[in-house]
CSV table of C-alpha atoms and ligand atoms in Angstrom, one decimal:
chain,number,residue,atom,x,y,z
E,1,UNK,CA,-46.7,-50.0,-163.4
E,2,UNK,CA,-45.4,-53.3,-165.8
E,3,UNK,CA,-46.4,-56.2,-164.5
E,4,UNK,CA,-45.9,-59.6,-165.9
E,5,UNK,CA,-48.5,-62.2,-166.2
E,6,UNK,CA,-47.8,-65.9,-166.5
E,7,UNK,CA,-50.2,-68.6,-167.5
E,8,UNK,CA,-48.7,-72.1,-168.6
E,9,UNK,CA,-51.5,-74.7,-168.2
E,10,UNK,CA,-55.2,-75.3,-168.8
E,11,UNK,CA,-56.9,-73.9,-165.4
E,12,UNK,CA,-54.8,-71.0,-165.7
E,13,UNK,CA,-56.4,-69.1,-168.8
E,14,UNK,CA,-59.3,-68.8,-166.9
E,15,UNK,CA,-58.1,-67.1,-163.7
E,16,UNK,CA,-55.3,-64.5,-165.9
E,17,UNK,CA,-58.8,-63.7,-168.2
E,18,UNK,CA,-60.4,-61.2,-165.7
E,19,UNK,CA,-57.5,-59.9,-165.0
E,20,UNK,CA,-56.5,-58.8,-168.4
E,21,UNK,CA,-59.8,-57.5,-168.2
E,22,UNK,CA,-59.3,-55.6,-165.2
E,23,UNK,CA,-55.7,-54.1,-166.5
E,24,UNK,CA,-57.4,-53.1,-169.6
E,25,UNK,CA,-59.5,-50.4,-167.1
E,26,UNK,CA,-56.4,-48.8,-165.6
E,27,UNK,CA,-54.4,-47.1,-168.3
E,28,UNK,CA,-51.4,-46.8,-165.5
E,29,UNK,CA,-50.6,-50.6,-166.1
E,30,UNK,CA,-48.8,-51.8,-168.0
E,31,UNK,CA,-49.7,-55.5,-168.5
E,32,UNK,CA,-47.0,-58.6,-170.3
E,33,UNK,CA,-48.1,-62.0,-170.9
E,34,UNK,CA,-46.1,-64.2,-170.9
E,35,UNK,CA,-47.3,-68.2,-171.6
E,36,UNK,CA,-45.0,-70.6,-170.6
E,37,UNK,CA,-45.7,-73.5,-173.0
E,38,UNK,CA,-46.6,-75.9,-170.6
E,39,UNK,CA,-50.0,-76.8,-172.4
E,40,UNK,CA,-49.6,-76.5,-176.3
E,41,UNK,CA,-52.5,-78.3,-177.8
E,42,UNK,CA,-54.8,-76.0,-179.6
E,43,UNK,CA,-57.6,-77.8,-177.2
E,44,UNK,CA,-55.3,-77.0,-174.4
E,45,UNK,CA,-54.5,-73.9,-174.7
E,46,UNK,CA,-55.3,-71.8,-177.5
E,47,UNK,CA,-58.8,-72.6,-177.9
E,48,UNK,CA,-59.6,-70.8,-174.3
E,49,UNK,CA,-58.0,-67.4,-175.5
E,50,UNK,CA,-60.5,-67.6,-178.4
E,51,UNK,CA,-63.4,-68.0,-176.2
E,52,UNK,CA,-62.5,-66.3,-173.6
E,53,UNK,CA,-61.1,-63.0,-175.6
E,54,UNK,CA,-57.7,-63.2,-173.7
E,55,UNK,CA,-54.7,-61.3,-175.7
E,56,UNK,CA,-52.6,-63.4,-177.8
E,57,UNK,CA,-49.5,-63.5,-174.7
E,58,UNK,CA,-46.9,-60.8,-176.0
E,59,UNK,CA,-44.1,-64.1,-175.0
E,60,UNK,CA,-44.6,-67.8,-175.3
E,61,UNK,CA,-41.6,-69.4,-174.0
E,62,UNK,CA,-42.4,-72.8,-175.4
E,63,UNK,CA,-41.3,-75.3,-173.0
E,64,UNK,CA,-43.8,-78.1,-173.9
E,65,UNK,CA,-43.7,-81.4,-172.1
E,66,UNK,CA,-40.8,-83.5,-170.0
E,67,UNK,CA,-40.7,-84.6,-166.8
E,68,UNK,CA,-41.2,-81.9,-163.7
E,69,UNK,CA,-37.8,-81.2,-162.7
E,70,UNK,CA,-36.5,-80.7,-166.2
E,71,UNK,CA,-40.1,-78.7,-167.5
E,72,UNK,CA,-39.8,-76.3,-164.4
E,73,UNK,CA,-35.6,-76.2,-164.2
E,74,UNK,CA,-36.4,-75.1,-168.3
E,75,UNK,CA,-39.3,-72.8,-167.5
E,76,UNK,CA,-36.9,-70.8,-165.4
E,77,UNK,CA,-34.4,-70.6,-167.7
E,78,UNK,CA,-36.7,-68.9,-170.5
E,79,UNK,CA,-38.2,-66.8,-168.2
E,80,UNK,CA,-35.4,-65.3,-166.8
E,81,UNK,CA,-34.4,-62.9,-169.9
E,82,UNK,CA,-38.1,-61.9,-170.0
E,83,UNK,CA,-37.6,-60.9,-167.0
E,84,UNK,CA,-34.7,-59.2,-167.3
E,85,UNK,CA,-35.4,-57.4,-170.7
E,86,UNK,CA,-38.9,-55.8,-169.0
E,87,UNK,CA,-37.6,-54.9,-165.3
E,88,UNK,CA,-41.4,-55.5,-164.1
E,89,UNK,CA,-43.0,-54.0,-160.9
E,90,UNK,CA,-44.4,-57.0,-160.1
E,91,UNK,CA,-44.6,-60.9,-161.9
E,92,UNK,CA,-48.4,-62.0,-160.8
E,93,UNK,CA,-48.3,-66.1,-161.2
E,94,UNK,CA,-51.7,-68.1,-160.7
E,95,UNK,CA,-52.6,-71.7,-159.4
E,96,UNK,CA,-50.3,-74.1,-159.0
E,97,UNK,CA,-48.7,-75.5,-161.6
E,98,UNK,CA,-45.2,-75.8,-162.7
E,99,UNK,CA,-45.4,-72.8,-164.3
E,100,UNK,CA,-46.5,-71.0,-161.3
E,101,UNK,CA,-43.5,-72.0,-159.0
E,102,UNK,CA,-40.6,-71.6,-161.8
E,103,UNK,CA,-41.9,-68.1,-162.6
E,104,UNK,CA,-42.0,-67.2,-158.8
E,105,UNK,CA,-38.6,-68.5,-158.2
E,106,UNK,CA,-37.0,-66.4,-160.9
E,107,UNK,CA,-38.8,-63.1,-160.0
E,108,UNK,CA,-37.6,-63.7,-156.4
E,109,UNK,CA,-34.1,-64.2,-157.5
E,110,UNK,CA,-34.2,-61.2,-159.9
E,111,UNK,CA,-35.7,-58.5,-157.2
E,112,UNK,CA,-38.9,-58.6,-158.3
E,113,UNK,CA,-41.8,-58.7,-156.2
E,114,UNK,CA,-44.2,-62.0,-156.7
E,115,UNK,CA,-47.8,-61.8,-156.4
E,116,UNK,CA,-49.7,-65.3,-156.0
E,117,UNK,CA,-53.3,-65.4,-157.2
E,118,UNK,CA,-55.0,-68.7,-155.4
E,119,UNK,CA,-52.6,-68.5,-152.4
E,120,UNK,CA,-53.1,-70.6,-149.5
E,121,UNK,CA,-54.4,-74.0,-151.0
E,122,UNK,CA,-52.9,-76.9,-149.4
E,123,UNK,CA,-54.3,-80.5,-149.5
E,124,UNK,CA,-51.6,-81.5,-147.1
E,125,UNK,CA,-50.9,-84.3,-149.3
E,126,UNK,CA,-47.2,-83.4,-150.2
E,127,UNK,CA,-47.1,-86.1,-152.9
E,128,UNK,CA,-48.9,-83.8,-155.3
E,129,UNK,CA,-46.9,-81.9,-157.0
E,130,UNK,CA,-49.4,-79.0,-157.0
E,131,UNK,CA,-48.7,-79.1,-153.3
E,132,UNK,CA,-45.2,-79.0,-153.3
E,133,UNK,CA,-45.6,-75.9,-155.8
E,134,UNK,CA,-48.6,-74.4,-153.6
E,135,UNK,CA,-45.6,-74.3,-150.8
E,136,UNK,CA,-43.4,-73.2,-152.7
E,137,UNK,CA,-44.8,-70.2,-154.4
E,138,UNK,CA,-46.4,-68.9,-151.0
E,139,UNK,CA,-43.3,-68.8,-149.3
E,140,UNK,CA,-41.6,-66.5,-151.6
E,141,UNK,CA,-45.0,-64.5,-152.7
E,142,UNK,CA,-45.5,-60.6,-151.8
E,143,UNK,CA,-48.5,-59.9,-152.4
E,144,UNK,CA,-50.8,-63.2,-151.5
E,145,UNK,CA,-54.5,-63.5,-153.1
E,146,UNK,CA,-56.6,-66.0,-151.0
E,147,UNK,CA,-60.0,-67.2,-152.0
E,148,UNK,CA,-61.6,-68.9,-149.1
E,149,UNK,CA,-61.2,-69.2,-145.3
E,150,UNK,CA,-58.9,-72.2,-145.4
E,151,UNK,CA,-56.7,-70.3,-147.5
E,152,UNK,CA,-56.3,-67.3,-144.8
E,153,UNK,CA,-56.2,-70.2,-141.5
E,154,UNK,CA,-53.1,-72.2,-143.7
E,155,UNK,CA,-51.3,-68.5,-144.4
E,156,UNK,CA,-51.6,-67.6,-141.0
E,157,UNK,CA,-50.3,-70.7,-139.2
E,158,UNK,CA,-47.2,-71.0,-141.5
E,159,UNK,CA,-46.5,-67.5,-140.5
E,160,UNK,CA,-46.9,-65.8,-143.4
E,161,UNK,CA,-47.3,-61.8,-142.5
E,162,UNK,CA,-50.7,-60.6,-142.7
E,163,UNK,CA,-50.3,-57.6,-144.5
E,164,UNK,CA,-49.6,-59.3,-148.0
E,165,UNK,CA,-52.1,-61.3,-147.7
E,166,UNK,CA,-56.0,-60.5,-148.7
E,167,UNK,CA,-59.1,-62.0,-149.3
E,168,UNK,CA,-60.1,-62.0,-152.4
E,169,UNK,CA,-62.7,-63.9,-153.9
E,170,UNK,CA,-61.7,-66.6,-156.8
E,171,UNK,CA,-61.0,-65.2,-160.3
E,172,UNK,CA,-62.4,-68.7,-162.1
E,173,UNK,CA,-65.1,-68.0,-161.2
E,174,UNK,CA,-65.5,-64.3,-162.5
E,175,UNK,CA,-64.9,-65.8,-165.7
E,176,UNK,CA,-67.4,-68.4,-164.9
E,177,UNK,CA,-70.2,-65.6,-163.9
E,178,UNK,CA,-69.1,-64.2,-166.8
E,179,UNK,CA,-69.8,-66.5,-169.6
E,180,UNK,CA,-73.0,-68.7,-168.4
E,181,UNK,CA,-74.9,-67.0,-170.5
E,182,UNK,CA,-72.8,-67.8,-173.6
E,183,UNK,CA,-72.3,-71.1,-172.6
E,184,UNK,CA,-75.9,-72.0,-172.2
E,185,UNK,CA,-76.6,-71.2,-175.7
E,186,UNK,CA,-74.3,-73.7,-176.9
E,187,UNK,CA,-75.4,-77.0,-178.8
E,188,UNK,CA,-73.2,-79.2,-177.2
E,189,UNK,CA,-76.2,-81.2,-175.6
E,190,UNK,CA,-77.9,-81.7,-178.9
E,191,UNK,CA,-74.5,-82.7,-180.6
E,192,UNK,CA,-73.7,-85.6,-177.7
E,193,UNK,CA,-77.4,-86.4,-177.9
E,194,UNK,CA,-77.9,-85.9,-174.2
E,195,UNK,CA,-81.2,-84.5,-172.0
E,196,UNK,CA,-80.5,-81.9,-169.3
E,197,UNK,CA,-80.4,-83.7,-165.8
E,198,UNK,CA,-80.0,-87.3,-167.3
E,199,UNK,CA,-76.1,-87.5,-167.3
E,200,UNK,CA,-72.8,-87.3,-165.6
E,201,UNK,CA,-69.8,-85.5,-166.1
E,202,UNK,CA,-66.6,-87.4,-165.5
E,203,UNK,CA,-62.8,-86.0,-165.3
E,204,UNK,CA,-59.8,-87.3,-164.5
E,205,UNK,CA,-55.9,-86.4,-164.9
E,206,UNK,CA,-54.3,-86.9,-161.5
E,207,UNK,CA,-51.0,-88.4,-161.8
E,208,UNK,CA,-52.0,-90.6,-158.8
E,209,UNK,CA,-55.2,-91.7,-160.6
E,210,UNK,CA,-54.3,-92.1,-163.7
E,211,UNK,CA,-50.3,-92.9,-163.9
E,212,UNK,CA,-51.0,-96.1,-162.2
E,213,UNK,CA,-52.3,-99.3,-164.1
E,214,UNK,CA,-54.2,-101.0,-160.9
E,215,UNK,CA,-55.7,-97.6,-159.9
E,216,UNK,CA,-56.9,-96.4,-163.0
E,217,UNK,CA,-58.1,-99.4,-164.3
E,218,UNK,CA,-60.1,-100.0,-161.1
E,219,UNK,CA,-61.6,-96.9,-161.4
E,220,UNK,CA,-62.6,-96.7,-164.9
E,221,UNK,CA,-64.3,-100.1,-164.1
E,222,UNK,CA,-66.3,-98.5,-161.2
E,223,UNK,CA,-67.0,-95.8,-163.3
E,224,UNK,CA,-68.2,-97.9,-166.1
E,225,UNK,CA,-70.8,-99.1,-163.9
E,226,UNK,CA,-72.3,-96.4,-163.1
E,227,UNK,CA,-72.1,-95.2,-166.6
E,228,UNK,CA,-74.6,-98.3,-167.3
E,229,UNK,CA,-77.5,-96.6,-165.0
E,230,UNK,CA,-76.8,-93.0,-166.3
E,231,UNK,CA,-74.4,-92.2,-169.2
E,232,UNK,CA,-71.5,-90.4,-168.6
E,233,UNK,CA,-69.0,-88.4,-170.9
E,234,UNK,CA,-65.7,-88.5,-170.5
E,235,UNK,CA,-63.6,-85.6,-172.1
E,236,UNK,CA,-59.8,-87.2,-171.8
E,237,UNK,CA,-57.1,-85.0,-170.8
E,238,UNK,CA,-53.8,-86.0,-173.2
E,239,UNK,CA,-51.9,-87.2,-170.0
E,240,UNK,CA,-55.5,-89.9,-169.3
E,241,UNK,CA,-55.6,-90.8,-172.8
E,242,UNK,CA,-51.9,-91.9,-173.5
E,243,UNK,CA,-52.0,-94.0,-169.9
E,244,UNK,CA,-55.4,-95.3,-171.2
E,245,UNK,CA,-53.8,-96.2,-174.3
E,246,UNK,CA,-50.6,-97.6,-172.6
E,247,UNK,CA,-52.5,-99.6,-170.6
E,248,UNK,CA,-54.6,-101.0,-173.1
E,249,UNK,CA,-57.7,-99.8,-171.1
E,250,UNK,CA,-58.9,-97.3,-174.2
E,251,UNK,CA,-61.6,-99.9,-174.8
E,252,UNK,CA,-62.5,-100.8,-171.1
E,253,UNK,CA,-64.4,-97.6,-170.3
E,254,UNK,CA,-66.3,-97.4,-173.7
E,255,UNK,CA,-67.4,-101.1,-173.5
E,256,UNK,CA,-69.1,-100.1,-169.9
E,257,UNK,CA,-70.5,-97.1,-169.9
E,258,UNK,CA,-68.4,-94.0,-170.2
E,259,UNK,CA,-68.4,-91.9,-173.6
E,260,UNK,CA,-65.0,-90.9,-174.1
E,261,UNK,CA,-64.7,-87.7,-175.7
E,262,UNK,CA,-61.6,-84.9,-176.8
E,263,UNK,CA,-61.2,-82.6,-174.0
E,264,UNK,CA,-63.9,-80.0,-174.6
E,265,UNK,CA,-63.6,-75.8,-175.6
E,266,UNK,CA,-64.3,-73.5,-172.0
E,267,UNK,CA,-67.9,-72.6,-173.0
E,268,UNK,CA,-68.9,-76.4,-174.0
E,269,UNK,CA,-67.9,-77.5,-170.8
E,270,UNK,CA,-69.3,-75.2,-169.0
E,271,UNK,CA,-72.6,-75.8,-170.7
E,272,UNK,CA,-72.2,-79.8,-169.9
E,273,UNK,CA,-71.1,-79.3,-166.4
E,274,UNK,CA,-74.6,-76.8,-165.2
E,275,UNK,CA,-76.7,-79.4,-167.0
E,276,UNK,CA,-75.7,-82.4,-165.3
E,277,UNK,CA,-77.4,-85.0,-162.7
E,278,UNK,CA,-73.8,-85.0,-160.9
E,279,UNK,CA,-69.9,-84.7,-161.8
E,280,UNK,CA,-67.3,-87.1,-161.1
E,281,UNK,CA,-63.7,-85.2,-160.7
E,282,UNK,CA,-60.0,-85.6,-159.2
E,283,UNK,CA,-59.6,-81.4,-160.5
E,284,UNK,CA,-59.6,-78.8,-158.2
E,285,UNK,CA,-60.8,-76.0,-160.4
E,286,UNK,CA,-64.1,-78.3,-161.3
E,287,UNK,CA,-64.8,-78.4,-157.9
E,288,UNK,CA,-65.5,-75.1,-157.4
E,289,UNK,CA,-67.2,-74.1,-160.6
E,290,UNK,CA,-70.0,-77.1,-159.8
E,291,UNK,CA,-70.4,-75.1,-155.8
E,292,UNK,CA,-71.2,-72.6,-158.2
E,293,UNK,CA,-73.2,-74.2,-160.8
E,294,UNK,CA,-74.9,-76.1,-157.6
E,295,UNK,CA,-74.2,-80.0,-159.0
E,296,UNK,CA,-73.4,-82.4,-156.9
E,297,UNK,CA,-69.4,-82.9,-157.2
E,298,UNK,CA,-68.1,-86.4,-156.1
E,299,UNK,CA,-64.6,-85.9,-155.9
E,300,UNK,CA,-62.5,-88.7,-157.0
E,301,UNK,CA,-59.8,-87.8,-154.4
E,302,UNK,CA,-58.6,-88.7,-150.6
E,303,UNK,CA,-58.4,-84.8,-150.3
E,304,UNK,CA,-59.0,-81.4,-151.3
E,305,UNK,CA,-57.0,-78.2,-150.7
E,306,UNK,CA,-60.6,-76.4,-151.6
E,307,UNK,CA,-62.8,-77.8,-148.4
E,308,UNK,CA,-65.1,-74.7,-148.6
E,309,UNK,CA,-66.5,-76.5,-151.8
E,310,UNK,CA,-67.2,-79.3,-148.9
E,311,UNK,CA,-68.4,-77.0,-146.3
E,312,UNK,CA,-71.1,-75.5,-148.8
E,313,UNK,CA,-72.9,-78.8,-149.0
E,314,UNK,CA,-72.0,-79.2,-152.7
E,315,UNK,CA,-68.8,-81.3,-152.9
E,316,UNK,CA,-67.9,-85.1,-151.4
E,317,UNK,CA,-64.7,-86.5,-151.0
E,318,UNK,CA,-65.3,-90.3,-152.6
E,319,UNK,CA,-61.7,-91.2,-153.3
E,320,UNK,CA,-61.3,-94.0,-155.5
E,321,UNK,CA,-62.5,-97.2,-153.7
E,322,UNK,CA,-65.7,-98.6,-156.3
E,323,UNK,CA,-68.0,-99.2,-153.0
E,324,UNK,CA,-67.7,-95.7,-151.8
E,325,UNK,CA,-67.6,-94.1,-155.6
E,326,UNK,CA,-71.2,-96.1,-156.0
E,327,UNK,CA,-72.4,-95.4,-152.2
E,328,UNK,CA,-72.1,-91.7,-153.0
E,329,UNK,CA,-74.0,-91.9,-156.7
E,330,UNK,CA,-76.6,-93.7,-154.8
E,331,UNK,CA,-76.9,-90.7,-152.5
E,332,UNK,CA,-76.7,-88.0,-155.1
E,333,UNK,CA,-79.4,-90.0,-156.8
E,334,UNK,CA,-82.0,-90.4,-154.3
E,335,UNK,CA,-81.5,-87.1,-153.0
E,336,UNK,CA,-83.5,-83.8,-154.5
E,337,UNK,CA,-81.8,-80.8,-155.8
E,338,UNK,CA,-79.1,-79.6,-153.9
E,339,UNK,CA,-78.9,-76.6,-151.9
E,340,UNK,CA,-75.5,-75.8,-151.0
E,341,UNK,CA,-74.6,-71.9,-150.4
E,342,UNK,CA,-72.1,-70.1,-152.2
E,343,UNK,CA,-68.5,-69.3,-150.7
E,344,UNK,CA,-68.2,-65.7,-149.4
E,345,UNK,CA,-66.9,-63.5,-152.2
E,346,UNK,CA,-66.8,-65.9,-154.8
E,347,UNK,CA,-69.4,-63.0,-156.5
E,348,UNK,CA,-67.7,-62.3,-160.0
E,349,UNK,CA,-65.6,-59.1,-158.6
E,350,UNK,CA,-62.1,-60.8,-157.3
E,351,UNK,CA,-59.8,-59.7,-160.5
E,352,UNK,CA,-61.2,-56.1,-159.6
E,353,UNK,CA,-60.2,-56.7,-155.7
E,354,UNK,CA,-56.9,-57.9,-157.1
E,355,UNK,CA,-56.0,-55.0,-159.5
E,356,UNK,CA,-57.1,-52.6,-156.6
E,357,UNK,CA,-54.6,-53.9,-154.2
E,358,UNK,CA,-51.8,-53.9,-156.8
E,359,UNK,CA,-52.3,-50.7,-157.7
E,360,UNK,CA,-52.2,-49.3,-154.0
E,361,UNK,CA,-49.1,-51.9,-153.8
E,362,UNK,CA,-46.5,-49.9,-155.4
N,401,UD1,C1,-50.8,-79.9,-165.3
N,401,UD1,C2,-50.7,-79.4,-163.9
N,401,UD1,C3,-51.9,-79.8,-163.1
N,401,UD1,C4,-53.2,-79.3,-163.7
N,401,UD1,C5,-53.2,-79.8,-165.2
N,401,UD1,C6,-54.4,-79.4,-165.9
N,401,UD1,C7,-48.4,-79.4,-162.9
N,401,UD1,C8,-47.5,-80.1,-162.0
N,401,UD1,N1,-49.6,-80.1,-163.2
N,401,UD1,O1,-50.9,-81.3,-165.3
N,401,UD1,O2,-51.8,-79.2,-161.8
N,401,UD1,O3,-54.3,-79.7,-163.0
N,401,UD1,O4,-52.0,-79.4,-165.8
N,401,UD1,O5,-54.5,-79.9,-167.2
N,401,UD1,O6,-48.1,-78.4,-163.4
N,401,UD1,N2,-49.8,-83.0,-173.0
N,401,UD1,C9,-50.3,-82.9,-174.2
N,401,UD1,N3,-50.6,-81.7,-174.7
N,401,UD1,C10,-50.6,-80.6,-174.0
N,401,UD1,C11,-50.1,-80.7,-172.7
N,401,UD1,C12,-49.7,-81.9,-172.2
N,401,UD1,O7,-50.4,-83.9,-175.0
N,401,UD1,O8,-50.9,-79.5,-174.5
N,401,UD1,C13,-49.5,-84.4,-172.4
N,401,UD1,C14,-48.0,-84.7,-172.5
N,401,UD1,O9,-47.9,-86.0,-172.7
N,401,UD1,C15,-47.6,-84.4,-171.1
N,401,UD1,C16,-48.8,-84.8,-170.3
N,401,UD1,O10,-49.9,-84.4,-171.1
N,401,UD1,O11,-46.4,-85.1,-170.8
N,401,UD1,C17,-48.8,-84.1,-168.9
N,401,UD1,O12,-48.8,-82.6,-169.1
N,401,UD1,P1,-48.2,-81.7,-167.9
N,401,UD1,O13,-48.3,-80.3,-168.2
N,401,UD1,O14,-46.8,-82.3,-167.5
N,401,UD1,O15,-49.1,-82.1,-166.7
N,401,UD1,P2,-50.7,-82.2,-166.6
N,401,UD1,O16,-51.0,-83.6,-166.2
N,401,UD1,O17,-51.4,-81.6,-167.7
């Protein structure tokens, strides 16, 4: 059984990770990976297969940056040969970024049976372009790999057949489960000069937060002032930092009090995100790996296509208006530990689900 795995971005090295994993225990597949070249920074991408012992991908297509219609129309195009070349089973695609969609699209067209890990996600905001690409992929996806309720409720009432679709569990966070322990012995505390408990976390790379002068600088402001009453680091994502430098708001969030940092390594991040009072996020990903974690999350968004991370107790949609941003640190602060629950299945087994159900699949 070939099937071909594509990863393009960041959060995606995470989720393929167990599932390379998984392959590696079922000599009857035969596993590709194929990277996209959507992230291409050694602290975007290659840094995570180091730490998180994923193969080096057998293709890397390249692409790099431009704007979405001409990164996904080019993804397509490079993928296409791959595809012809290896006649797969089955192209598995994760998430939902442009990667995912392009490589869907082109398996579709080709005869080849798509199988969408994360399926079901929808924020019903359709001026994300995750969104758009959640659609997208689900509507031409086979095999359909949800991993909570929300995601099974959406399927359904679009009409999606309920035999390709299963219940899963989430795969980032077998690879969370998987490396706590690693990451907690990492010194990244000691090297930012920080106490356990006595910080915040902060994230941001949505196009709507951060491709917009007025919004972004608003919000580093409001984040700068909470920064004065408990330190927060900042690891910039490229897209933040050029729009912070275009801006000329670089300066604006170190003056107050946010540390700006490089974007960190998987296992540093980790580390910083389960010591901290709180994290501030617009990521999806980040939302679920805090319900894990059990740290307060205030999301930095009018929505989420993850509300069982709400449901739990451990996330709050804040958006972006300073009042509500500082209502909800006030709350987080006075409030003891948090005791949210963790989301049905989410139990470090999903990749294992997955690679039972493909195997059965053919
Ligand atoms: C992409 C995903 C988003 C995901 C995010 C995680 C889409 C539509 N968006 O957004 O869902 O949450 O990745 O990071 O697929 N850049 C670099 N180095 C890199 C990669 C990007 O400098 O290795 C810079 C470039 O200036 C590029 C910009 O970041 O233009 C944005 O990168 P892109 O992949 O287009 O989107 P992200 O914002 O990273």
């Amino acid at each position: 059984m070939r099937i071909i795995n594509v990863c393009g971005a960041r959060p995606n090295f995470m989720k393929i990770a167990p599932l390379m994993e998984a392959y590696r225990r079922h000599p009857s597949i035969q596993p590709l990976l194929v990277h996209t070249g959507q992230h291409y920074d050694a602290r975007m991408s290659e840094q995570f297969f180091d730490e998180l012992g994923i193969p080096r991908p057998d293709v890397n297509l390249g692409v790099g940056s431009g704007s979405p219609t001409w990164q996904t129309a080019e993804i397509m195009l490079r993928f296409e040969p791959i595809v012809a070349e290896h006649r797969p089973d089955i192209v598995l695609v994760v998430g939902d970024v442009n990667s995912t969609v392009a490589c869907a699209l082109v398996a579709v067209r080709m005869g080849v049976r798509v199988a969408h890990v994360e399926a079901g996600l929808r924020s019903f905001d359709r001026t994300m372009p995750e969104e758009i690409n959640r659609l997208l992929t689900d509507a031409i996806s086979d095999l359909l790999f949800v991993t909570e309720p929300s995601g099974l409720a959406n399927l359904k009432r679009e009409g999606v057949a309920p035999e390709k679709v299963h219940f899963v569990g989430n795969v980032m966070i077998d690879t969370l489960l998987r490396n706590l322990e690693r990451a907690r012995s990492r010194p990244i505390l000691a090297d930012l000069g920080l106490v356990p408990r006595r910080y915040a976390v902060l994230t941001l790379h949505r196009p709507a937060n951060v491709d917009d002068p007025t919004t972004l600088g608003r919000l580093i402001e409001a984040l700068g002032e909470i920064g004065r009453e408990l330190p927060i680091i900042f690891p910039v994502h490229p897209r933040t930092r050029r729009n912070l430098e275009q801006f000329g708001l670089a300066g604006a969030g170190a003056e107050r009090g946010l540390r700006l940092v490089e974007p960190l390594g998987y296992l540093d991040f980790l580390r910083l995100m389960a010591e901290a009072r709180l994290v501030l996020t617009d990521s999806g990903g980040i939302q679920e790996e805090t319900t894990i974690l059990k740290v307060p999350c205030l999301t930095l968004r009018e929505n989420t296509e993850r509300p069982v991370t709400v449901d739990v107790g451990c996330n709050q949609l804040v958006g972006t208006d300073p009042a509500r941003i500082e209502a909800a640190f006030r709350r987080v602060m006075a409030a003891p530990e948090s005791t949210s629950r963790t989301p049905d299945l989410w139990d470090g087994h999903a990749a294992d689900r997955i690679v039972d159900v493909l195997r059965k699949s053919v």
